[in-house]
Coordinates of C-alpha atoms in Angstrom, one line a residue:
F1 CA -10.0 -4.6 35.7
H2 CA -6.4 -5.4 37.4
L3 CA -6.9 -9.2 36.7
S4 CA -7.8 -8.7 33.1
L5 CA -4.8 -6.4 32.7
K6 CA -2.7 -8.9 34.6
L7 CA -4.0 -11.7 32.2
E8 CA -3.6 -9.6 29.1
T9 CA 0.2 -9.2 30.2
E10 CA 0.9 -12.7 30.8
T11 CA -1.0 -13.5 27.3
K12 CA 1.3 -11.1 25.7
G13 CA 4.2 -12.2 27.5
K14 CA 3.5 -15.8 26.3
L15 CA 2.9 -14.3 22.5
Q16 CA 6.1 -12.4 22.7
K17 CA 8.1 -15.4 23.9
Q18 CA 7.0 -17.2 20.7
I19 CA 8.5 -14.4 18.3
C20 CA 11.5 -15.8 16.6
Q21 CA 14.2 -12.8 17.5
V22 CA 16.5 -13.8 14.6
V23 CA 13.5 -13.4 12.1
L24 CA 12.5 -10.1 13.7
D25 CA 16.0 -8.7 13.5
H26 CA 16.2 -9.7 9.9
F27 CA 12.7 -8.0 9.3
E28 CA 13.8 -4.8 11.0
K29 CA 16.9 -4.3 9.1
Q30 CA 15.4 -5.0 5.6
Y31 CA 11.8 -3.5 6.3
T32 CA 12.9 -0.3 7.7
T33 CA 15.0 0.3 4.6
E34 CA 12.2 -0.7 2.4
L35 CA 9.3 0.8 4.0
G36 CA 10.6 3.6 6.3
D37 CA 8.3 4.9 9.2
T38 CA 5.7 2.7 8.0
W39 CA 7.3 -0.6 9.5
A40 CA 6.8 0.3 12.9
S41 CA 3.0 0.1 12.7
I42 CA 3.3 -2.9 10.5
R43 CA 5.6 -4.8 13.0
D44 CA 3.1 -4.0 15.9
V45 CA 0.4 -6.0 14.1
L46 CA 2.4 -8.9 12.8
T47 CA 4.1 -9.5 16.2
Y48 CA 0.7 -9.3 18.2
P49 CA -1.6 -12.1 17.0
L50 CA -4.3 -11.0 19.3
C51 CA -5.0 -8.0 16.9
W52 CA -5.3 -10.2 13.8
Q53 CA -8.5 -10.5 12.1
Y54 CA -10.1 -13.4 10.0
A55 CA -12.7 -13.1 7.0
V56 CA -15.5 -15.7 6.7
L57 CA -15.8 -16.7 2.9
L58 CA -19.2 -18.3 2.3
N59 CA -19.4 -21.3 0.4
K60 CA -22.3 -21.1 -2.4
F61 CA -22.4 -24.7 -2.5
S62 CA -23.5 -25.0 1.0
Q63 CA -25.6 -22.1 1.8
S64 CA -27.1 -21.4 5.1
A65 CA -29.2 -18.1 5.8
E66 CA -28.7 -19.0 9.5
L67 CA -24.9 -18.5 9.2
E68 CA -25.3 -15.1 7.8
N69 CA -27.6 -14.0 10.6
T70 CA -25.0 -15.3 13.1
L71 CA -22.4 -13.4 11.5
R72 CA -24.4 -10.2 11.5
V73 CA -25.0 -10.6 15.1
K74 CA -21.6 -11.1 15.8
G75 CA -20.8 -7.9 14.2
Y76 CA -19.6 -9.0 10.8
H77 CA -20.5 -7.3 7.6
P78 CA -20.2 -8.0 3.7
A79 CA -16.6 -7.2 2.4
F80 CA -16.2 -5.2 -1.0
Q81 CA -19.1 -2.9 -0.9
G82 CA -17.2 -0.5 -3.2
P83 CA -18.0 0.2 -6.8
L84 CA -16.1 -2.8 -7.9
H85 CA -16.0 -3.4 -11.7
Y86 CA -15.6 -7.3 -11.0
R87 CA -17.4 -8.9 -8.1
P88 CA -19.7 -11.8 -8.6
A89 CA -22.7 -11.8 -6.6
S90 CA -21.9 -15.5 -5.6
L91 CA -18.5 -14.2 -3.9
N92 CA -19.7 -13.7 -0.4
C93 CA -17.2 -12.8 2.3
Y94 CA -17.9 -11.3 5.7
I95 CA -15.5 -9.2 7.9
R96 CA -15.4 -7.2 11.1
R97 CA -13.3 -4.3 12.5
T98 CA -12.5 -6.2 15.8
P99 CA -10.1 -9.0 16.0
G100 CA -10.7 -12.5 16.7
R101 CA -11.5 -15.8 14.8
F102 CA -14.8 -17.2 14.0
P103 CA -14.9 -20.9 14.9
A104 CA -13.3 -23.3 12.3
Q105 CA -15.5 -26.3 10.8
K106 CA -13.9 -29.9 11.0
H107 CA -13.5 -31.9 7.5
Q108 CA -16.2 -34.6 7.6
A109 CA -16.1 -37.0 4.5
G110 CA -19.0 -36.4 2.5
K111 CA -20.1 -33.2 3.9
L112 CA -19.4 -29.8 2.5
K113 CA -18.3 -26.9 4.7
E114 CA -20.4 -23.6 4.7
Y115 CA -17.3 -21.2 5.0
Y116 CA -13.4 -21.0 4.6
L117 CA -11.6 -18.7 7.2
L118 CA -9.0 -16.8 5.5
N119 CA -7.1 -13.3 5.5
A120 CA -9.4 -11.1 3.4
A121 CA -6.4 -9.8 1.4
S122 CA -6.2 -13.3 -0.2
L123 CA -9.3 -12.4 -2.0
L124 CA -7.6 -9.6 -4.1
P125 CA -5.6 -11.9 -6.4
V126 CA -8.8 -13.7 -7.3
L127 CA -10.8 -10.4 -7.7
A128 CA -7.8 -9.2 -10.0
L129 CA -8.0 -12.3 -12.0
E130 CA -11.5 -11.8 -13.1
V131 CA -12.4 -15.4 -13.8
K132 CA -15.6 -15.8 -16.0
D133 CA -17.7 -18.7 -16.7
G134 CA -16.2 -21.4 -19.2
E135 CA -12.7 -20.4 -18.8
D136 CA -9.9 -22.7 -18.3
L137 CA -8.1 -22.2 -15.3
L138 CA -4.6 -22.9 -13.5
D139 CA -3.9 -22.3 -10.1
L140 CA -0.2 -23.0 -10.2
C141 CA 0.8 -23.2 -6.4
A142 CA -2.5 -24.0 -5.0
A143 CA -2.5 -25.3 -1.4
P144 CA -4.0 -25.0 1.0
G145 CA -6.8 -24.4 -1.6
G146 CA -8.5 -20.9 -0.3
K147 CA -7.9 -19.1 -3.6
S148 CA -9.0 -22.2 -5.6
V149 CA -12.1 -22.3 -3.6
A150 CA -12.7 -18.4 -4.1
M151 CA -12.3 -18.8 -7.7
L152 CA -15.0 -21.5 -7.8
Q153 CA -17.2 -19.2 -6.0
C154 CA -16.8 -16.7 -8.9
A155 CA -17.5 -18.8 -12.1
Y156 CA -18.0 -22.4 -13.3
P157 CA -14.7 -23.1 -15.2
G158 CA -14.3 -25.1 -18.4
Q159 CA -11.3 -27.0 -16.9
F160 CA -9.7 -26.1 -13.7
H161 CA -6.1 -27.3 -12.8
C162 CA -4.9 -26.9 -9.3
N163 CA -1.3 -27.9 -8.9
E164 CA 0.9 -28.4 -5.8
Y165 CA 4.4 -29.8 -5.9
D166 CA 4.8 -30.4 -2.4
D167 CA 3.3 -33.7 -1.0
L168 CA 1.9 -32.8 2.3
R169 CA 0.3 -29.5 0.9
S170 CA -1.0 -31.5 -1.9
K171 CA -3.1 -33.7 0.6
W172 CA -4.2 -30.4 2.2
L173 CA -5.4 -29.3 -1.1
K174 CA -7.3 -32.3 -2.2
E175 CA -9.2 -32.3 1.3
T176 CA -10.2 -28.5 0.9
M177 CA -11.6 -29.4 -2.3
E178 CA -13.6 -32.2 -1.3
S179 CA -14.8 -30.2 1.8
F180 CA -16.0 -27.4 -0.3
I181 CA -16.7 -28.4 -3.9
P182 CA -19.6 -30.5 -4.8
D183 CA -19.4 -33.9 -6.9
P184 CA -20.6 -32.7 -10.3
L185 CA -18.1 -29.7 -10.3
I186 CA -15.2 -31.8 -8.7
N187 CA -14.9 -33.5 -11.7
L188 CA -13.9 -30.5 -13.8
I189 CA -11.0 -30.2 -11.3
T190 CA -7.6 -32.0 -11.8
V191 CA -5.3 -31.8 -8.8
S192 CA -1.6 -32.5 -10.0
K193 CA 1.7 -32.6 -8.1
L194 CA 4.1 -31.2 -11.0
D195 CA 7.0 -28.9 -10.4
G196 CA 5.3 -25.6 -11.3
R197 CA 8.4 -24.6 -13.1
Q198 CA 7.8 -27.1 -15.7
I199 CA 4.0 -26.9 -16.5
G200 CA 4.5 -24.3 -19.2
D201 CA 6.6 -26.7 -21.3
L202 CA 4.1 -29.6 -20.3
K203 CA 0.9 -27.5 -21.0
P204 CA 1.8 -24.8 -23.6
E205 CA -0.9 -22.1 -24.1
L206 CA -3.7 -24.2 -22.6
Y207 CA -5.4 -21.7 -20.1
D208 CA -7.2 -18.6 -20.2
K209 CA -6.3 -17.4 -16.5
V210 CA -3.4 -18.5 -14.4
L211 CA -2.9 -17.4 -10.7
V212 CA 0.6 -17.8 -9.4
D213 CA 0.3 -17.5 -5.6
A214 CA 3.9 -18.1 -5.4
P215 CA 5.8 -19.8 -2.5
C216 CA 7.4 -16.6 -0.5
S217 CA 8.9 -15.8 2.8
N218 CA 5.6 -15.8 4.7
D219 CA 6.2 -12.6 7.1
R220 CA 3.4 -13.8 9.6
S221 CA 4.3 -17.4 10.0
W222 CA 8.0 -16.8 9.8
L223 CA 7.9 -14.4 12.8
F224 CA 6.7 -17.4 14.8
S225 CA 9.3 -19.9 13.5
S226 CA 9.5 -22.8 16.2
D227 CA 13.2 -22.9 16.4
I228 CA 16.2 -20.9 15.6
Q229 CA 17.7 -23.7 13.2
Q230 CA 14.5 -23.7 11.2
A231 CA 14.6 -19.8 11.2
M232 CA 18.1 -19.6 10.0
L233 CA 17.6 -22.0 7.1
R234 CA 14.5 -20.0 6.1
L235 CA 16.6 -16.7 6.2
T236 CA 19.3 -18.5 4.2
Q237 CA 16.8 -19.9 1.6
R238 CA 15.1 -16.5 1.1
K239 CA 17.8 -15.3 -1.2
E240 CA 16.8 -18.1 -3.5
L241 CA 13.1 -17.5 -3.4
S242 CA 13.0 -14.7 -6.1
S243 CA 14.8 -16.9 -8.6
L244 CA 12.2 -19.7 -8.0
Q245 CA 9.3 -17.1 -8.4
F246 CA 10.8 -15.9 -11.5
Q247 CA 10.8 -19.2 -13.0
L248 CA 7.2 -20.2 -11.8
L249 CA 6.1 -16.9 -13.6
R250 CA 8.0 -17.9 -16.8
S251 CA 6.4 -21.1 -16.8
A252 CA 2.9 -19.6 -16.3
I253 CA 3.2 -17.3 -19.1
K254 CA 4.2 -20.4 -21.2
A255 CA 1.1 -22.1 -20.1
L256 CA -0.9 -18.9 -20.9
R257 CA -3.1 -18.6 -24.1
P258 CA -2.3 -15.3 -26.0
G259 CA -4.8 -13.0 -24.7
G260 CA -4.9 -14.6 -21.5
S261 CA -4.1 -13.0 -18.2
L262 CA -2.0 -13.9 -15.2
V263 CA -2.1 -12.8 -11.5
Y264 CA 1.3 -13.0 -9.2
S265 CA 0.7 -12.9 -5.5
T266 CA 2.7 -13.4 -2.5
C267 CA 2.1 -12.9 1.4
T268 CA 5.4 -11.1 2.0
L269 CA 6.4 -7.2 2.2
S270 CA 9.7 -8.1 0.6
K271 CA 10.4 -5.9 -2.5
A272 CA 12.8 -8.5 -3.7
E273 CA 10.0 -11.1 -4.0
N274 CA 7.5 -8.6 -5.3
S275 CA 8.0 -5.7 -7.7
D276 CA 11.5 -6.9 -8.3
V277 CA 10.4 -10.3 -9.7
I278 CA 7.6 -8.6 -11.6
N279 CA 10.1 -5.8 -13.2
L280 CA 12.4 -8.6 -14.1
I281 CA 9.5 -10.5 -16.0
L282 CA 8.4 -7.3 -17.7
N283 CA 12.1 -6.5 -18.9
S284 CA 12.8 -10.2 -20.0
C285 CA 9.6 -11.5 -21.7
S286 CA 8.4 -9.3 -24.6
N287 CA 5.1 -11.1 -24.7
V288 CA 3.6 -9.9 -21.6
M289 CA 2.3 -6.5 -20.7
P290 CA 1.3 -5.1 -17.2
V291 CA -2.5 -4.5 -16.7
D292 CA -3.7 -1.5 -14.4
I293 CA -5.4 -2.7 -11.3
S294 CA -5.5 0.8 -9.7
E295 CA -9.4 1.0 -9.9
M296 CA -9.7 -2.2 -8.2
A297 CA -7.4 -0.9 -5.3
K298 CA -9.3 2.4 -5.3
A299 CA -12.6 0.4 -4.9
V300 CA -11.5 -1.6 -1.8
S301 CA -9.6 1.2 -0.1
Q302 CA -12.3 1.3 2.8
E303 CA -11.3 -2.2 3.7
F304 CA -7.6 -2.4 3.1
T305 CA -4.3 -0.1 3.6
F306 CA -2.0 0.0 0.6
L307 CA 1.6 1.0 0.1
S308 CA 1.7 4.2 -1.5
G309 CA 3.8 4.8 -4.6
T310 CA 3.4 1.3 -6.2
Q311 CA 3.0 1.0 -10.2
Q312 CA -0.6 0.9 -11.6
H313 CA -0.3 -3.0 -12.3
E314 CA 0.4 -3.9 -8.7
L315 CA -0.5 -3.4 -5.0
L316 CA 0.7 -4.3 -1.7
V317 CA -1.6 -4.5 1.4
L318 CA -0.1 -3.3 4.6
P319 CA -1.4 -4.7 8.0
E320 CA -2.5 -2.2 10.4
K321 CA -4.9 -2.2 13.5
G322 CA -8.5 -2.5 12.8
K323 CA -7.5 -3.6 9.2
A324 CA -5.1 -6.3 10.2
W325 CA -5.0 -7.7 6.6
G326 CA -2.1 -8.9 4.6
P327 CA 0.7 -8.6 3.9
M328 CA -0.5 -9.4 0.3
Y329 CA 1.3 -8.3 -3.0
V330 CA -0.8 -8.7 -6.2
A331 CA 0.4 -7.9 -9.8
K332 CA -1.6 -8.4 -13.1
L333 CA -0.1 -9.3 -16.4
K334 CA -1.4 -10.0 -19.8
K335 CA -0.1 -12.1 -22.5
I336 CA 0.1 -10.5 -26.0

């Protein structure tokens, strides 16, 4: 017992050393103001990776009954069991209460992976989007590709445009697609490296559904910034992110057909990058209206903890022990 305690303390020490104090101080100040008492318990989860959980999204294009049995033996159970108005039977995700990570699969050319490891909250934007067979879809900031893969588990699109502006991330996105999507379907997918802010002008009113999983100050990874310089730069640039997010959303609205819907998501707790951006869009674009997603939130409240007091068209997943999912902000809009 003493040995395991000693090991735990040492491991904890190592993990604590990796936390970037500059970022933590910045978050401390901002989130104490924005989230009040809730911040302390969120901080405990975010700064202690040993309590993080990972969900296992099954790939319907490479099914294995053996895998589901293994998952059940290891204490996993299917997620999203509540009375969800939209949950395709082909979207299968397994989670468990205890922390830990199922082993990842390596990329092998010509061989499809059986599952994708992700933060379970990442599936909420996909559920909110409600993609259906035959719809033309745009994933505006698609890398590394988990949400694109999840959308393809839900439905067979007409056309599917996955875009990623960043060179390295774009390569990553292509590899993800090759790892999960079989040949006939992969021909329907266009992977581009366009500036997301220009897509609306280049492809006006072309899509039925658009996902904007925007570049944001990723609270989990920023806390473990590898060096002070990188952290300082990130914190300086943080102020400019909401302007970029606003421009991406404006572009996405132009790319949407009238009657089409859009989901905006980030993996930050920051109000400036979440509800403030959505409010700005609603106040400045007369051709969009908010869509109520509170029923969806209610149906998955067993699995996730949400910030209370948000509007009906938005939700914010707060990480807590045993439900260490998020942060994940989701908002839904419709073009009129």
